[in-house]
PDB file of C-alpha atoms in Angstrom:
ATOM      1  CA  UNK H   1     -19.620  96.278-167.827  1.00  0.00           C
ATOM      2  CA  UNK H   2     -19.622  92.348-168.974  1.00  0.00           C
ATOM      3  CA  UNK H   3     -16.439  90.514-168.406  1.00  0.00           C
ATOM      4  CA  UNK H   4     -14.988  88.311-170.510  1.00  0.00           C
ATOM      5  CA  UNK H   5     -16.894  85.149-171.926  1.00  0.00           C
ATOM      6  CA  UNK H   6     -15.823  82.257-172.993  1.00  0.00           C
ATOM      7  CA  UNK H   7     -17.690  79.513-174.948  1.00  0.00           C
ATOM      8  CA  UNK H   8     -17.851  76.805-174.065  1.00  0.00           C
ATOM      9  CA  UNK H   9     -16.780  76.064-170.894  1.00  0.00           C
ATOM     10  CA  UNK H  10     -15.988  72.365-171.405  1.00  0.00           C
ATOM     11  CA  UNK H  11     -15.597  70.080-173.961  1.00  0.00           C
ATOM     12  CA  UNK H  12     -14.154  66.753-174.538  1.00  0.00           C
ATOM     13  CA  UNK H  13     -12.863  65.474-177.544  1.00  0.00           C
ATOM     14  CA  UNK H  14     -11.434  62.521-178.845  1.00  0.00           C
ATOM     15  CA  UNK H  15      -8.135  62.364-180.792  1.00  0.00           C
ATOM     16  CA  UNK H  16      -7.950  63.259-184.678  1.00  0.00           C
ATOM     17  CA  UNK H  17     -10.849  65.435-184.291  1.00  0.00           C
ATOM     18  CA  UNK H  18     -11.037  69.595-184.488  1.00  0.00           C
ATOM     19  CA  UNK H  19     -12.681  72.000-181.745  1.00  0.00           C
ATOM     20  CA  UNK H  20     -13.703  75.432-181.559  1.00  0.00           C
ATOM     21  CA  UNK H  21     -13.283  77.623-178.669  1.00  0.00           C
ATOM     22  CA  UNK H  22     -14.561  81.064-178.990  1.00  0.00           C
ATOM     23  CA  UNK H  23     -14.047  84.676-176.820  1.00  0.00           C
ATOM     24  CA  UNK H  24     -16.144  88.006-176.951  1.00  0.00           C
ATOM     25  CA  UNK H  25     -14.274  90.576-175.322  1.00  0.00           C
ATOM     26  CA  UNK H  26     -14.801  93.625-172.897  1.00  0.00           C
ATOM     27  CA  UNK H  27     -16.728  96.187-174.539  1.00  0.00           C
ATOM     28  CA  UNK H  28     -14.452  98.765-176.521  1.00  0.00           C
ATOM     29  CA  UNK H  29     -11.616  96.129-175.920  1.00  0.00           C
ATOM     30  CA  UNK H  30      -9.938  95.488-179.409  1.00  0.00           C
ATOM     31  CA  UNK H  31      -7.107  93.254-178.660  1.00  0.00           C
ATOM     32  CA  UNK H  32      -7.688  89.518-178.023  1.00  0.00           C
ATOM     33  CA  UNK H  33      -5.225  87.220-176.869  1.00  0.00           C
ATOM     34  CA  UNK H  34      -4.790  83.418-176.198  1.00  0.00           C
ATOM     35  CA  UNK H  35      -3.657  81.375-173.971  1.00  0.00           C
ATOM     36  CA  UNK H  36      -3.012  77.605-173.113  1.00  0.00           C
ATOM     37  CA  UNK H  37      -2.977  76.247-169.446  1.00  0.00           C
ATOM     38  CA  UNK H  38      -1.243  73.068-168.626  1.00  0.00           C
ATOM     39  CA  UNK H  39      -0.201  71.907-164.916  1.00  0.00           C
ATOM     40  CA  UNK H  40       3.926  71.609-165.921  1.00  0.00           C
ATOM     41  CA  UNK H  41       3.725  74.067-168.345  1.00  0.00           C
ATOM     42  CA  UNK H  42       2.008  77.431-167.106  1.00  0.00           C
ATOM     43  CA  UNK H  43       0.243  80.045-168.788  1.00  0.00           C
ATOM     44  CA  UNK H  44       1.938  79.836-172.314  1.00  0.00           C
ATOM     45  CA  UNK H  45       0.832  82.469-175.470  1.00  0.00           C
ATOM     46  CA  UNK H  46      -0.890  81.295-178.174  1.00  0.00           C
ATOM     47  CA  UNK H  47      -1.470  84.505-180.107  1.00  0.00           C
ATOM     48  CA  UNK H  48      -3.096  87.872-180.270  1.00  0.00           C
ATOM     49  CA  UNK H  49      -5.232  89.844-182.486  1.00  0.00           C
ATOM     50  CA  UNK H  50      -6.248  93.223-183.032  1.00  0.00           C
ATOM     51  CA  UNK H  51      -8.295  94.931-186.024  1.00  0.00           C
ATOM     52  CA  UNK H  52      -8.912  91.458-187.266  1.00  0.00           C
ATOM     53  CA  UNK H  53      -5.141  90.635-187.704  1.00  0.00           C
ATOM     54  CA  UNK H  54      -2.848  88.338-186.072  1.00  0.00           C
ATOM     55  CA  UNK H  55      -0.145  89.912-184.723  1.00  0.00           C
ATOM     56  CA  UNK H  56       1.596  87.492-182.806  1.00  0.00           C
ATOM     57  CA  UNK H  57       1.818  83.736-182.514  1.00  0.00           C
ATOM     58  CA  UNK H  58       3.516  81.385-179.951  1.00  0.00           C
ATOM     59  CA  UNK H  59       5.331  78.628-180.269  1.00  0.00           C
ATOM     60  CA  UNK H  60       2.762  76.349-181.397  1.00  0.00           C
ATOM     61  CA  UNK H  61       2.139  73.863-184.376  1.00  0.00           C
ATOM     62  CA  UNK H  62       0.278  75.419-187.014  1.00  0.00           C
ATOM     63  CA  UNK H  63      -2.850  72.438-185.948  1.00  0.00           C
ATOM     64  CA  UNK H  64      -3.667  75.952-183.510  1.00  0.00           C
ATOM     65  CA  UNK H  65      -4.932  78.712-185.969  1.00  0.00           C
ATOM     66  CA  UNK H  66      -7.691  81.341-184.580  1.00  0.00           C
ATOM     67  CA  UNK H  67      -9.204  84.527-186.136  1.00  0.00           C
ATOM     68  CA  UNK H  68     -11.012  88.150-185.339  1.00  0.00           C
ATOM     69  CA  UNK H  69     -14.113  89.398-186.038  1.00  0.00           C
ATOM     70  CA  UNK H  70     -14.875  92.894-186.693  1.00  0.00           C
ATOM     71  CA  UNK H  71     -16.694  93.275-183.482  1.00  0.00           C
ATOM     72  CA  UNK H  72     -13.379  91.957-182.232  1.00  0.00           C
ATOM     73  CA  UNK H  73     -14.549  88.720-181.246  1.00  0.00           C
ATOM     74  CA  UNK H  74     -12.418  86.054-181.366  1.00  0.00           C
ATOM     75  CA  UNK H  75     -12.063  82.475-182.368  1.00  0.00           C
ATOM     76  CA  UNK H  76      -9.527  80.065-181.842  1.00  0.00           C
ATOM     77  CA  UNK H  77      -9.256  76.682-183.563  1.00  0.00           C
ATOM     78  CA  UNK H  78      -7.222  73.462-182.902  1.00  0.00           C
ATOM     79  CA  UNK H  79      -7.420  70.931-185.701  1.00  0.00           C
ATOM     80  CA  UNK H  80      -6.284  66.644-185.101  1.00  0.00           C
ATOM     81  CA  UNK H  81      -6.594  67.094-181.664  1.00  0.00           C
ATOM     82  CA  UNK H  82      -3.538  64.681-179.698  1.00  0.00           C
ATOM     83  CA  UNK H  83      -4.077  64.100-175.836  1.00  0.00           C
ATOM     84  CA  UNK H  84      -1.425  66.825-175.026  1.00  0.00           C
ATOM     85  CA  UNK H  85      -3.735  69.677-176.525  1.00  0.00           C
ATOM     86  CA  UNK H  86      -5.850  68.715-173.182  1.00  0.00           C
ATOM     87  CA  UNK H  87      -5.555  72.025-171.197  1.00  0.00           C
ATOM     88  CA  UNK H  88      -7.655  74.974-170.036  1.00  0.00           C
ATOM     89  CA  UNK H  89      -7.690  77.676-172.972  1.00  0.00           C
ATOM     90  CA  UNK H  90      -7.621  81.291-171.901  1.00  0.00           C
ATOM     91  CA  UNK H  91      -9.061  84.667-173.437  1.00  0.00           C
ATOM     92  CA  UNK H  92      -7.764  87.877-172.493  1.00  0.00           C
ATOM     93  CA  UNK H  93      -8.877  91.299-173.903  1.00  0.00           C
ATOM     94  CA  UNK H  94      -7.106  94.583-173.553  1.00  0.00           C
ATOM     95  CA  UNK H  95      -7.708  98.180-174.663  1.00  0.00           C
ATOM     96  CA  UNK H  96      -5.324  98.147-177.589  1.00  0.00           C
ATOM     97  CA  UNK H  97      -2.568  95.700-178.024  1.00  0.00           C
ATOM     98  CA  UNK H  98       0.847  97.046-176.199  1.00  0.00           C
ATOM     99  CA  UNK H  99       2.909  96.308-173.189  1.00  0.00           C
ATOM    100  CA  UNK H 100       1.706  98.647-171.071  1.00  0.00           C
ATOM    101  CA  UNK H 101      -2.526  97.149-171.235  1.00  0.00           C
ATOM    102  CA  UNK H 102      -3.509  94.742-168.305  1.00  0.00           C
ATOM    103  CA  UNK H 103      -5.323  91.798-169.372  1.00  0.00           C
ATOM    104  CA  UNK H 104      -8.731  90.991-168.538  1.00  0.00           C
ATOM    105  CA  UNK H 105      -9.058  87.323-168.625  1.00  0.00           C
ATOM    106  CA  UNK H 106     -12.081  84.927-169.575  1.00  0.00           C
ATOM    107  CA  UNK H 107     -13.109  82.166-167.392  1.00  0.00           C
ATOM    108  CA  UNK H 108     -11.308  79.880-169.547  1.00  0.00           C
ATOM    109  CA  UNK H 109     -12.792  76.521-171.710  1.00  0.00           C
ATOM    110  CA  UNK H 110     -11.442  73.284-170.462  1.00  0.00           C
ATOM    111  CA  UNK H 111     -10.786  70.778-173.021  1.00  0.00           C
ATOM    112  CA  UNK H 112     -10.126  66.849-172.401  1.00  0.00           C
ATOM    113  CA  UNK H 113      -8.847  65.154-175.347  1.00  0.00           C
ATOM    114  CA  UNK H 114      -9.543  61.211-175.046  1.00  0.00           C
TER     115      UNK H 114
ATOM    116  CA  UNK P   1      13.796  81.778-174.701  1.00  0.00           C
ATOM    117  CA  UNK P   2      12.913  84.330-172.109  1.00  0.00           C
ATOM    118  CA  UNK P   3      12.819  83.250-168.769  1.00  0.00           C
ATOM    119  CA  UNK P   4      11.195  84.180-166.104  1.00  0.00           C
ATOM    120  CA  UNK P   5      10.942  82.904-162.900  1.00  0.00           C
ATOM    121  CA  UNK P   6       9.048  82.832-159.869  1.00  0.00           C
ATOM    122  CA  UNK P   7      10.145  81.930-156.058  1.00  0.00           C
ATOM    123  CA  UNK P   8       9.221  80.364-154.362  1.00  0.00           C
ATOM    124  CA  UNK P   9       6.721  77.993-156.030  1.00  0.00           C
ATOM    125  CA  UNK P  10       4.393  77.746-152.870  1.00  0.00           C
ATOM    126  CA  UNK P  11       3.981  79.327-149.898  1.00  0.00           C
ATOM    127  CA  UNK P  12       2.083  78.790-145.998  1.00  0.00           C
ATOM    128  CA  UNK P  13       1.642  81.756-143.977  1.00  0.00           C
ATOM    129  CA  UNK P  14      -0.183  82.505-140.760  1.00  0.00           C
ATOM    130  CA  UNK P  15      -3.597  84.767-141.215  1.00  0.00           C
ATOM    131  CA  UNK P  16      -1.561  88.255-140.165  1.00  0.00           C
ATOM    132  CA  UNK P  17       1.502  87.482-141.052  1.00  0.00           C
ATOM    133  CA  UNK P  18       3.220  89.854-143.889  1.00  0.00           C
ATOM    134  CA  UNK P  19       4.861  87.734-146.790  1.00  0.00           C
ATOM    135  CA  UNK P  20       6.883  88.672-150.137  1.00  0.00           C
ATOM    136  CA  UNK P  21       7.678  86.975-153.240  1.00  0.00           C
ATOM    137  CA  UNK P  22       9.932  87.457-155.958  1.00  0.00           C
ATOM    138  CA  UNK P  23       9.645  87.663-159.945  1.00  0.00           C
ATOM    139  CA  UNK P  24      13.240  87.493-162.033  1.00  0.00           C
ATOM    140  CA  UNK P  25      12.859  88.585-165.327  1.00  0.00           C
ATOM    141  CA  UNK P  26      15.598  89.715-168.344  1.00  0.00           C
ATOM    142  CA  UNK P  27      17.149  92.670-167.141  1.00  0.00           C
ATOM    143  CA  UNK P  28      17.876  93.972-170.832  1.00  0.00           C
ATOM    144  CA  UNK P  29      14.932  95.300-173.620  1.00  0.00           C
ATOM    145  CA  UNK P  30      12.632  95.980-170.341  1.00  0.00           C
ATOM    146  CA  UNK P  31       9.130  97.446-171.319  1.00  0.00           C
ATOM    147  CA  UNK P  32       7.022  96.534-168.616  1.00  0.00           C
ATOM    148  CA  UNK P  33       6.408  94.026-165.788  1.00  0.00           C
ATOM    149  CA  UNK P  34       2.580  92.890-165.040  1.00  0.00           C
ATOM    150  CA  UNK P  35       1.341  91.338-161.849  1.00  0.00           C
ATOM    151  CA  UNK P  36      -1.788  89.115-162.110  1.00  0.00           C
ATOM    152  CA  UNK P  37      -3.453  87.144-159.188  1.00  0.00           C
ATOM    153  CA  UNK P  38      -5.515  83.852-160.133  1.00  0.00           C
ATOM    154  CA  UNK P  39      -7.642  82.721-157.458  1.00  0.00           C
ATOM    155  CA  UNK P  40      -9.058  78.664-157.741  1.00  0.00           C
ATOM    156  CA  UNK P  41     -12.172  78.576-160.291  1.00  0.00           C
ATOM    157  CA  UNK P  42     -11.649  82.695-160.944  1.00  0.00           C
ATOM    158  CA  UNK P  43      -9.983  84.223-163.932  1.00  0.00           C
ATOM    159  CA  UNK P  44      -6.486  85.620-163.429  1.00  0.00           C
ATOM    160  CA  UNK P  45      -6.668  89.206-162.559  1.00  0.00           C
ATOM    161  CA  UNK P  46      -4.484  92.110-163.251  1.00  0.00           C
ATOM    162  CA  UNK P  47      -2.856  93.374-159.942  1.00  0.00           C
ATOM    163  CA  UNK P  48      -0.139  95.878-161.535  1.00  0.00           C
ATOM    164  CA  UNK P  49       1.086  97.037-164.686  1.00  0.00           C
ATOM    165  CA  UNK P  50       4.567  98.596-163.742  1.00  0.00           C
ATOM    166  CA  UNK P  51       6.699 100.603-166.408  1.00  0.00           C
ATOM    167  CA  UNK P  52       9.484 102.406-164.371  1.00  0.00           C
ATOM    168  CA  UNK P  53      12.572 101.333-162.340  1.00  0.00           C
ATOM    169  CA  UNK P  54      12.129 101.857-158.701  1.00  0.00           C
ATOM    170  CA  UNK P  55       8.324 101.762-159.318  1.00  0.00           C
ATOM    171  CA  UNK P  56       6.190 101.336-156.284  1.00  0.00           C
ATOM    172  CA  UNK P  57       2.548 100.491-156.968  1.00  0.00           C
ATOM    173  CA  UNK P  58       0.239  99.547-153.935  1.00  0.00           C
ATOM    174  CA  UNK P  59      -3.487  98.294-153.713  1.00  0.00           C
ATOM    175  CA  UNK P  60      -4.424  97.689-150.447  1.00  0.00           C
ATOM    176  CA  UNK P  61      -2.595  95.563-148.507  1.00  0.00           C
ATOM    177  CA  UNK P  62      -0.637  94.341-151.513  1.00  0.00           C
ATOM    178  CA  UNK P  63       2.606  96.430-153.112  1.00  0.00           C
ATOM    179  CA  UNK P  64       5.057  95.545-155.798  1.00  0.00           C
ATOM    180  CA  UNK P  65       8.434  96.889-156.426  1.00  0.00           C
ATOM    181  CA  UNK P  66      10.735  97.169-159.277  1.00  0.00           C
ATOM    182  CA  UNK P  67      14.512  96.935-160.614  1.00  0.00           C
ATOM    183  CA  UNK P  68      14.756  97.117-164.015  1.00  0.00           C
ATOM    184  CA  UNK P  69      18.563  97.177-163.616  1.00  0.00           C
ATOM    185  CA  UNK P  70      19.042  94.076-162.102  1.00  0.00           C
ATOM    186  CA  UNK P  71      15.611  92.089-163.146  1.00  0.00           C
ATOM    187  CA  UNK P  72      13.670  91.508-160.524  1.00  0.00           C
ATOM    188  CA  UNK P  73       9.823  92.544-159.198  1.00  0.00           C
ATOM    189  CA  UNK P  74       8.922  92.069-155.247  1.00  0.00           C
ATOM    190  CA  UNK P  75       4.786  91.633-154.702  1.00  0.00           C
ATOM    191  CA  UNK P  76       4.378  92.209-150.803  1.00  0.00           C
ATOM    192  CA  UNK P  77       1.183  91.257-148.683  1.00  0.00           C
ATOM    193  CA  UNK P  78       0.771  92.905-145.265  1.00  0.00           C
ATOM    194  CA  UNK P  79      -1.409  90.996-142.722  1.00  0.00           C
ATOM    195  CA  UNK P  80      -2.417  88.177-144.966  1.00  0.00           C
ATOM    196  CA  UNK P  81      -5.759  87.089-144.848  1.00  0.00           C
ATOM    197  CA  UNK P  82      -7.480  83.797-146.567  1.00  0.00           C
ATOM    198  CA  UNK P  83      -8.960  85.651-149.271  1.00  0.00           C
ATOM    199  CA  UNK P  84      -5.588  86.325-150.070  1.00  0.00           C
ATOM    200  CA  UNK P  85      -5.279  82.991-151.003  1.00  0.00           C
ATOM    201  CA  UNK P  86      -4.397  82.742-154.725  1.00  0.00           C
ATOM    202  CA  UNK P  87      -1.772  81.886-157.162  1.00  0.00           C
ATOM    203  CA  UNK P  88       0.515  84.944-158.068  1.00  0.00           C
ATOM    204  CA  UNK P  89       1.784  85.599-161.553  1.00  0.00           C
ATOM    205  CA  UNK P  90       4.289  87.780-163.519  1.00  0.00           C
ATOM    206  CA  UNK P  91       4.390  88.525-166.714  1.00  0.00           C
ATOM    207  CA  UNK P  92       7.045  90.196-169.048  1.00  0.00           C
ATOM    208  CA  UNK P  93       6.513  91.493-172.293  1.00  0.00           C
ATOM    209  CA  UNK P  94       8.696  90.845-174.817  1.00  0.00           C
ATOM    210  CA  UNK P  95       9.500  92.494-178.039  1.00  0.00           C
ATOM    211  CA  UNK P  96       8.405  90.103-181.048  1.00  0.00           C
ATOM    212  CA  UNK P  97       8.927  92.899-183.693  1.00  0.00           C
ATOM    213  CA  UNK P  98       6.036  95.485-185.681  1.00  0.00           C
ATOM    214  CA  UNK P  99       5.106  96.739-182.605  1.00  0.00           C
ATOM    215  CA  UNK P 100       3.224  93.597-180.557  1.00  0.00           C
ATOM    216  CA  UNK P 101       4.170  92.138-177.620  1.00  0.00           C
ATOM    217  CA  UNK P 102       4.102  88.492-176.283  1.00  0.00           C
ATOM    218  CA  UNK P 103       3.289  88.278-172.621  1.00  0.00           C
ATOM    219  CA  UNK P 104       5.607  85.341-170.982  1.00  0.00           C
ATOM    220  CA  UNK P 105       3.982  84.430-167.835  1.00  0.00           C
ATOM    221  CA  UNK P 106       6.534  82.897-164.824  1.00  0.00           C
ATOM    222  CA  UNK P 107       4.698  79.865-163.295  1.00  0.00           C
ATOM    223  CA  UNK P 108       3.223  81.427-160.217  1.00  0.00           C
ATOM    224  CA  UNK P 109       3.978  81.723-157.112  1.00  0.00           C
ATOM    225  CA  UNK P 110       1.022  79.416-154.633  1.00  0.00           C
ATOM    226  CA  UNK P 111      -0.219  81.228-151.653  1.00  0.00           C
ATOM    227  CA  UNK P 112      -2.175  79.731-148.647  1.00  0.00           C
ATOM    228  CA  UNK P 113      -3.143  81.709-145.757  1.00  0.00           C
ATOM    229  CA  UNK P 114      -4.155  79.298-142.788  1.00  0.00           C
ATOM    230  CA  UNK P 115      -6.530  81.092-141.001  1.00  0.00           C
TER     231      UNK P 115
END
């Protein structure tokens, strides 16, 4: 079975513009989740989605949006980039959303912001 | 803001020797405790999901405990070996209402096996 995917696996970007980072899940996996990497910060949720919903968000400005698709790919979108959005971005599908579902994790997209 | 917290940060060990390392998490609203281990330039992996105080889970030469009473996980590694070498995360779930969930990850715990 395919793992995770992430697209694409780097990018930089320079400050005031928008970026794109997009996830296809395990097969049969319905629940996507985000995730933002930074070296003092740790893993940190950005949000999760499940039947094409959002159904949780972080703590993060509203510049970080994503979406589902109905083959429960996902999207996730950062608009006026600033150098702190520099990070690796991580993808995680699950089963169904829930506490109990481990997370199978993407390789991640690193973004620079210059 | 839920905390939850890793010790210690980093950690040497002889190839063989057995090592532990703690996760503190909320001790109230407890719905499960996840284990991941993120090796450099791999995705983090899922090591344990545990659900139930006094929980034992085991893979290997790795094992996790759990007291949901008092807030804390221990992830144990007999007879370390290099490709043990990883960082070691924890993750609590917490409530955040309608049913979902919002993992909060502590910030790892770095392991180096010298061999």
């Amino acid at each position: 079975k395919a793992g995770v995917t992430q697209t694409p696996r780097y990018l930089i970007k320079t400050r005031g513009q928008q970026v794109t980072l997009s996830c296809s899940p395990i097969s049969g996996h319905r629940s996507v989740s985000w995730y933002q990497q930074t070296p003092g910060q740790g893993l940190q949720f950005l949000f999760e989605y499940f039947s094409e919903t959002q159904r949780n968000k972080g703590n993060f400005p509203g510049r970080f949006s994503g979406r589902q698709f109905s083959n429960s790919r996902s999207e996730m979108n950062v608009s006026t980039l600033e150098l702190g959005d520099s990070a690796l971005y991580l993808c995680a599908s699950s089963l169904e959303p829930g506490e109990n579902y481990e997370q199978y994790f993407g390789p991640g997209t690193r973004l620079t912001v210059t | 803001i839920l905390n939850v917290e890793q010790s210690p940060q980093s950690l040497h060990v002889q190839e063989g020797d057995s090592t532990n390392f703690t996760c503190s998490f909320p001790s109230s609203n407890f719905y499960a405790l996840h284990w991941y281990r993120w090796e450099t330039a791999k995705s983090p992996e899922a090591l344990f999901v545990m659900t139930l105080n006094g929980d034992e889970k085991k893979k290997g030469r790795i094992s996790a405990t759990l007291n949901t009473k008092e807030g804390y996980s221990y992830l144990y590694i007999k007879g370390s070996q290099p490709e043990d070498s990883a960082t070691y995360l924890c993750a609590f779930p917490a409530y955040s209402g309608a049913g979902s969930y919002q993992l909060t990850f502590g910030k790892g715990t770095k392991l180096s096996v010298i061999p």
